[in-house]
Amino acid sequence: NTHFDHRGETARQESAKLIRKRMAEQVPGLPVILSGDFNCAEGSPAYKSLAADGVLLDTYRSAHPSRLESEGTFHSFTGKPGADRIDWIMTTVHFKTLSAEIVRFNDNGRYPSDHFPVTALVDWIPNK
């Protein structure tokens, strides 16, 4: 699980590169599930770095191939989603995404976080 910088694009790009480097050094070819608040949108340089070469797959996009306007995950405790999904769960090819959702639970307008959580149900693919 990770939390990328919310202000610096360069910091987010370098964080993504560091994660990919550590994966190559410490867990080459092994299954990985990466989640977190990445503070940048799908298609950003950091996202592209993580998803480069199909090493990591976005579970939400796997379950929902077409982008919707309601995918924003940051809402600042208002319940009104921003434009982009900045929270992701990514996996290596060792997993198949069965479902993924953005949870918008609240208790009478009170939210447990300033972000909507993203969930994913994945299945292990044997012999990958």
mmCIF file with all atom_site columns, N, CA, C and O in Angstrom, residues 42 47 57-68 71 85 89 91 96-102 118-122:
data_model
loop_
_atom_site.group_PDB
_atom_site.id
_atom_site.type_symbol
_atom_site.label_atom_id
_atom_site.label_alt_id
_atom_site.label_comp_id
_atom_site.label_asym_id
_atom_site.label_entity_id
_atom_site.label_seq_id
_atom_site.pdbx_PDB_ins_code
_atom_site.Cartn_x
_atom_site.Cartn_y
_atom_site.Cartn_z
_atom_site.occupancy
_atom_site.B_iso_or_equiv
_atom_site.pdbx_formal_charge
_atom_site.auth_seq_id
_atom_site.auth_comp_id
_atom_site.auth_asym_id
_atom_site.auth_atom_id
_atom_site.pdbx_PDB_model_num
ATOM 1   N N  . GLU A 1 42  ? -5.492  8.152   -13.888 1.00 0.00 ? 42  GLU A N  1
ATOM 2   C CA . GLU A 1 42  ? -5.176  7.167   -14.918 1.00 0.00 ? 42  GLU A CA 1
ATOM 3   C C  . GLU A 1 42  ? -4.691  7.943   -16.141 1.00 0.00 ? 42  GLU A C  1
ATOM 4   O O  . GLU A 1 42  ? -5.280  8.947   -16.525 1.00 0.00 ? 42  GLU A O  1
ATOM 5   N N  . TYR A 1 47  ? 1.087   6.774   -13.423 1.00 0.00 ? 47  TYR A N  1
ATOM 6   C CA . TYR A 1 47  ? 0.241   5.635   -13.761 1.00 0.00 ? 47  TYR A CA 1
ATOM 7   C C  . TYR A 1 47  ? 0.855   4.855   -14.925 1.00 0.00 ? 47  TYR A C  1
ATOM 8   O O  . TYR A 1 47  ? 0.972   3.630   -14.878 1.00 0.00 ? 47  TYR A O  1
ATOM 9   N N  . LEU A 1 57  ? -1.591  -4.288  -13.625 1.00 0.00 ? 57  LEU A N  1
ATOM 10  C CA . LEU A 1 57  ? -2.884  -4.083  -14.273 1.00 0.00 ? 57  LEU A CA 1
ATOM 11  C C  . LEU A 1 57  ? -3.833  -3.393  -13.298 1.00 0.00 ? 57  LEU A C  1
ATOM 12  O O  . LEU A 1 57  ? -3.887  -3.754  -12.120 1.00 0.00 ? 57  LEU A O  1
ATOM 13  N N  . ASP A 1 58  ? -4.584  -2.452  -13.774 1.00 0.00 ? 58  ASP A N  1
ATOM 14  C CA . ASP A 1 58  ? -5.543  -1.699  -12.981 1.00 0.00 ? 58  ASP A CA 1
ATOM 15  C C  . ASP A 1 58  ? -6.821  -2.527  -12.842 1.00 0.00 ? 58  ASP A C  1
ATOM 16  O O  . ASP A 1 58  ? -7.530  -2.767  -13.826 1.00 0.00 ? 58  ASP A O  1
ATOM 17  N N  . THR A 1 59  ? -7.129  -2.958  -11.621 1.00 0.00 ? 59  THR A N  1
ATOM 18  C CA . THR A 1 59  ? -8.285  -3.831  -11.419 1.00 0.00 ? 59  THR A CA 1
ATOM 19  C C  . THR A 1 59  ? -9.596  -3.141  -11.776 1.00 0.00 ? 59  THR A C  1
ATOM 20  O O  . THR A 1 59  ? -10.482 -3.763  -12.363 1.00 0.00 ? 59  THR A O  1
ATOM 21  N N  . TYR A 1 60  ? -9.712  -1.861  -11.429 1.00 0.00 ? 60  TYR A N  1
ATOM 22  C CA . TYR A 1 60  ? -10.951 -1.150  -11.730 1.00 0.00 ? 60  TYR A CA 1
ATOM 23  C C  . TYR A 1 60  ? -11.167 -1.042  -13.231 1.00 0.00 ? 60  TYR A C  1
ATOM 24  O O  . TYR A 1 60  ? -12.258 -1.274  -13.729 1.00 0.00 ? 60  TYR A O  1
ATOM 25  N N  . ARG A 1 61  ? -10.114 -0.715  -13.961 1.00 0.00 ? 61  ARG A N  1
ATOM 26  C CA . ARG A 1 61  ? -10.254 -0.583  -15.410 1.00 0.00 ? 61  ARG A CA 1
ATOM 27  C C  . ARG A 1 61  ? -10.493 -1.951  -16.052 1.00 0.00 ? 61  ARG A C  1
ATOM 28  O O  . ARG A 1 61  ? -11.190 -2.052  -17.058 1.00 0.00 ? 61  ARG A O  1
ATOM 29  N N  . SER A 1 62  ? -9.934  -2.997  -15.460 1.00 0.00 ? 62  SER A N  1
ATOM 30  C CA . SER A 1 62  ? -10.201 -4.348  -15.977 1.00 0.00 ? 62  SER A CA 1
ATOM 31  C C  . SER A 1 62  ? -11.675 -4.698  -15.834 1.00 0.00 ? 62  SER A C  1
ATOM 32  O O  . SER A 1 62  ? -12.274 -5.288  -16.733 1.00 0.00 ? 62  SER A O  1
ATOM 33  N N  . ALA A 1 63  ? -12.264 -4.316  -14.710 1.00 0.00 ? 63  ALA A N  1
ATOM 34  C CA . ALA A 1 63  ? -13.680 -4.619  -14.461 1.00 0.00 ? 63  ALA A CA 1
ATOM 35  C C  . ALA A 1 63  ? -14.613 -3.661  -15.187 1.00 0.00 ? 63  ALA A C  1
ATOM 36  O O  . ALA A 1 63  ? -15.748 -4.015  -15.507 1.00 0.00 ? 63  ALA A O  1
ATOM 37  N N  . HIS A 1 64  ? -14.138 -2.440  -15.434 1.00 0.00 ? 64  HIS A N  1
ATOM 38  C CA . HIS A 1 64  ? -14.951 -1.393  -16.069 1.00 0.00 ? 64  HIS A CA 1
ATOM 39  C C  . HIS A 1 64  ? -14.134 -0.758  -17.193 1.00 0.00 ? 64  HIS A C  1
ATOM 40  O O  . HIS A 1 64  ? -13.519 0.290   -17.008 1.00 0.00 ? 64  HIS A O  1
ATOM 41  N N  . PRO A 1 65  ? -14.118 -1.387  -18.373 1.00 0.00 ? 65  PRO A N  1
ATOM 42  C CA . PRO A 1 65  ? -13.266 -0.911  -19.469 1.00 0.00 ? 65  PRO A CA 1
ATOM 43  C C  . PRO A 1 65  ? -13.571 0.507   -19.953 1.00 0.00 ? 65  PRO A C  1
ATOM 44  O O  . PRO A 1 65  ? -12.680 1.211   -20.397 1.00 0.00 ? 65  PRO A O  1
ATOM 45  N N  . SER A 1 66  ? -14.815 0.929   -19.859 1.00 0.00 ? 66  SER A N  1
ATOM 46  C CA . SER A 1 66  ? -15.182 2.271   -20.324 1.00 0.00 ? 66  SER A CA 1
ATOM 47  C C  . SER A 1 66  ? -15.186 3.244   -19.153 1.00 0.00 ? 66  SER A C  1
ATOM 48  O O  . SER A 1 66  ? -15.815 2.991   -18.124 1.00 0.00 ? 66  SER A O  1
ATOM 49  N N  . ARG A 1 67  ? -14.505 4.369   -19.333 1.00 0.00 ? 67  ARG A N  1
ATOM 50  C CA . ARG A 1 67  ? -14.429 5.369   -18.279 1.00 0.00 ? 67  ARG A CA 1
ATOM 51  C C  . ARG A 1 67  ? -15.760 6.096   -18.136 1.00 0.00 ? 67  ARG A C  1
ATOM 52  O O  . ARG A 1 67  ? -16.403 6.449   -19.129 1.00 0.00 ? 67  ARG A O  1
ATOM 53  N N  . LEU A 1 68  ? -16.159 6.332   -16.886 1.00 0.00 ? 68  LEU A N  1
ATOM 54  C CA . LEU A 1 68  ? -17.375 7.078   -16.586 1.00 0.00 ? 68  LEU A CA 1
ATOM 55  C C  . LEU A 1 68  ? -17.016 8.366   -15.852 1.00 0.00 ? 68  LEU A C  1
ATOM 56  O O  . LEU A 1 68  ? -16.000 8.425   -15.152 1.00 0.00 ? 68  LEU A O  1
ATOM 57  N N  . GLU A 1 71  ? -16.283 8.344   -11.797 1.00 0.00 ? 71  GLU A N  1
ATOM 58  C CA . GLU A 1 71  ? -15.207 7.517   -11.250 1.00 0.00 ? 71  GLU A CA 1
ATOM 59  C C  . GLU A 1 71  ? -14.301 8.235   -10.253 1.00 0.00 ? 71  GLU A C  1
ATOM 60  O O  . GLU A 1 71  ? -13.431 7.618   -9.661  1.00 0.00 ? 71  GLU A O  1
ATOM 61  N N  . ARG A 1 85  ? -10.190 9.253   -10.865 1.00 0.00 ? 85  ARG A N  1
ATOM 62  C CA . ARG A 1 85  ? -9.957  8.158   -9.917  1.00 0.00 ? 85  ARG A CA 1
ATOM 63  C C  . ARG A 1 85  ? -8.462  8.188   -9.591  1.00 0.00 ? 85  ARG A C  1
ATOM 64  O O  . ARG A 1 85  ? -7.622  7.883   -10.424 1.00 0.00 ? 85  ARG A O  1
ATOM 65  N N  . ILE A 1 89  ? -6.120  -0.052  -7.266  1.00 0.00 ? 89  ILE A N  1
ATOM 66  C CA . ILE A 1 89  ? -5.590  -1.358  -6.874  1.00 0.00 ? 89  ILE A CA 1
ATOM 67  C C  . ILE A 1 89  ? -5.059  -1.964  -8.166  1.00 0.00 ? 89  ILE A C  1
ATOM 68  O O  . ILE A 1 89  ? -5.800  -2.100  -9.146  1.00 0.00 ? 89  ILE A O  1
ATOM 69  N N  . THR A 1 91  ? -2.576  -5.143  -9.926  1.00 0.00 ? 91  THR A N  1
ATOM 70  C CA . THR A 1 91  ? -2.032  -6.487  -9.682  1.00 0.00 ? 91  THR A CA 1
ATOM 71  C C  . THR A 1 91  ? -1.122  -6.890  -10.840 1.00 0.00 ? 91  THR A C  1
ATOM 72  O O  . THR A 1 91  ? -1.224  -6.356  -11.937 1.00 0.00 ? 91  THR A O  1
ATOM 73  N N  . LYS A 1 96  ? -6.646  -12.494 -11.674 1.00 0.00 ? 96  LYS A N  1
ATOM 74  C CA . LYS A 1 96  ? -7.722  -12.088 -12.583 1.00 0.00 ? 96  LYS A CA 1
ATOM 75  C C  . LYS A 1 96  ? -8.705  -11.261 -11.765 1.00 0.00 ? 96  LYS A C  1
ATOM 76  O O  . LYS A 1 96  ? -9.120  -11.668 -10.675 1.00 0.00 ? 96  LYS A O  1
ATOM 77  N N  . THR A 1 97  ? -9.084  -10.110 -12.294 1.00 0.00 ? 97  THR A N  1
ATOM 78  C CA . THR A 1 97  ? -10.059 -9.267  -11.605 1.00 0.00 ? 97  THR A CA 1
ATOM 79  C C  . THR A 1 97  ? -11.454 -9.816  -11.832 1.00 0.00 ? 97  THR A C  1
ATOM 80  O O  . THR A 1 97  ? -11.891 -9.970  -12.968 1.00 0.00 ? 97  THR A O  1
ATOM 81  N N  . LEU A 1 98  ? -12.147 -10.121 -10.744 1.00 0.00 ? 98  LEU A N  1
ATOM 82  C CA . LEU A 1 98  ? -13.526 -10.586 -10.827 1.00 0.00 ? 98  LEU A CA 1
ATOM 83  C C  . LEU A 1 98  ? -14.504 -9.421  -10.719 1.00 0.00 ? 98  LEU A C  1
ATOM 84  O O  . LEU A 1 98  ? -15.546 -9.419  -11.365 1.00 0.00 ? 98  LEU A O  1
ATOM 85  N N  . SER A 1 99  ? -14.160 -8.452  -9.873  1.00 0.00 ? 99  SER A N  1
ATOM 86  C CA . SER A 1 99  ? -14.985 -7.251  -9.743  1.00 0.00 ? 99  SER A CA 1
ATOM 87  C C  . SER A 1 99  ? -14.151 -6.151  -9.091  1.00 0.00 ? 99  SER A C  1
ATOM 88  O O  . SER A 1 99  ? -13.154 -6.430  -8.432  1.00 0.00 ? 99  SER A O  1
ATOM 89  N N  . ALA A 1 100 ? -14.591 -4.925  -9.287  1.00 0.00 ? 100 ALA A N  1
ATOM 90  C CA . ALA A 1 100 ? -13.955 -3.774  -8.647  1.00 0.00 ? 100 ALA A CA 1
ATOM 91  C C  . ALA A 1 100 ? -15.003 -2.678  -8.544  1.00 0.00 ? 100 ALA A C  1
ATOM 92  O O  . ALA A 1 100 ? -15.797 -2.493  -9.461  1.00 0.00 ? 100 ALA A O  1
ATOM 93  N N  . GLU A 1 101 ? -14.973 -1.984  -7.433  1.00 0.00 ? 101 GLU A N  1
ATOM 94  C CA . GLU A 1 101 ? -15.988 -0.961  -7.194  1.00 0.00 ? 101 GLU A CA 1
ATOM 95  C C  . GLU A 1 101 ? -15.392 0.240   -6.469  1.00 0.00 ? 101 GLU A C  1
ATOM 96  O O  . GLU A 1 101 ? -14.381 0.127   -5.791  1.00 0.00 ? 101 GLU A O  1
ATOM 97  N N  . ILE A 1 102 ? -16.080 1.354   -6.582  1.00 0.00 ? 102 ILE A N  1
ATOM 98  C CA . ILE A 1 102 ? -15.814 2.532   -5.770  1.00 0.00 ? 102 ILE A CA 1
ATOM 99  C C  . ILE A 1 102 ? -16.939 2.584   -4.748  1.00 0.00 ? 102 ILE A C  1
ATOM 100 O O  . ILE A 1 102 ? -18.121 2.649   -5.108  1.00 0.00 ? 102 ILE A O  1
ATOM 101 N N  . VAL A 1 118 ? -11.657 2.196   -2.974  1.00 0.00 ? 118 VAL A N  1
ATOM 102 C CA . VAL A 1 118 ? -11.766 1.336   -4.144  1.00 0.00 ? 118 VAL A CA 1
ATOM 103 C C  . VAL A 1 118 ? -11.563 -0.092  -3.651  1.00 0.00 ? 118 VAL A C  1
ATOM 104 O O  . VAL A 1 118 ? -10.648 -0.358  -2.869  1.00 0.00 ? 118 VAL A O  1
ATOM 105 N N  . THR A 1 119 ? -12.424 -0.996  -4.075  1.00 0.00 ? 119 THR A N  1
ATOM 106 C CA . THR A 1 119 ? -12.289 -2.396  -3.699  1.00 0.00 ? 119 THR A CA 1
ATOM 107 C C  . THR A 1 119 ? -12.128 -3.242  -4.951  1.00 0.00 ? 119 THR A C  1
ATOM 108 O O  . THR A 1 119 ? -12.562 -2.843  -6.038  1.00 0.00 ? 119 THR A O  1
ATOM 109 N N  . ALA A 1 120 ? -11.537 -4.390  -4.776  1.00 0.00 ? 120 ALA A N  1
ATOM 110 C CA . ALA A 1 120 ? -11.411 -5.332  -5.895  1.00 0.00 ? 120 ALA A CA 1
ATOM 111 C C  . ALA A 1 120 ? -11.462 -6.748  -5.358  1.00 0.00 ? 120 ALA A C  1
ATOM 112 O O  . ALA A 1 120 ? -10.906 -7.040  -4.291  1.00 0.00 ? 120 ALA A O  1
ATOM 113 N N  . LEU A 1 121 ? -12.123 -7.587  -6.087  1.00 0.00 ? 121 LEU A N  1
ATOM 114 C CA . LEU A 1 121 ? -12.119 -9.015  -5.820  1.00 0.00 ? 121 LEU A CA 1
ATOM 115 C C  . LEU A 1 121 ? -11.300 -9.648  -6.933  1.00 0.00 ? 121 LEU A C  1
ATOM 116 O O  . LEU A 1 121 ? -11.635 -9.482  -8.116  1.00 0.00 ? 121 LEU A O  1
ATOM 117 N N  . VAL A 1 122 ? -10.220 -10.302 -6.547  1.00 0.00 ? 122 VAL A N  1
ATOM 118 C CA . VAL A 1 122 ? -9.344  -10.929 -7.534  1.00 0.00 ? 122 VAL A CA 1
ATOM 119 C C  . VAL A 1 122 ? -9.236  -12.407 -7.246  1.00 0.00 ? 122 VAL A C  1
ATOM 120 O O  . VAL A 1 122 ? -9.443  -12.861 -6.118  1.00 0.00 ? 122 VAL A O  1
#
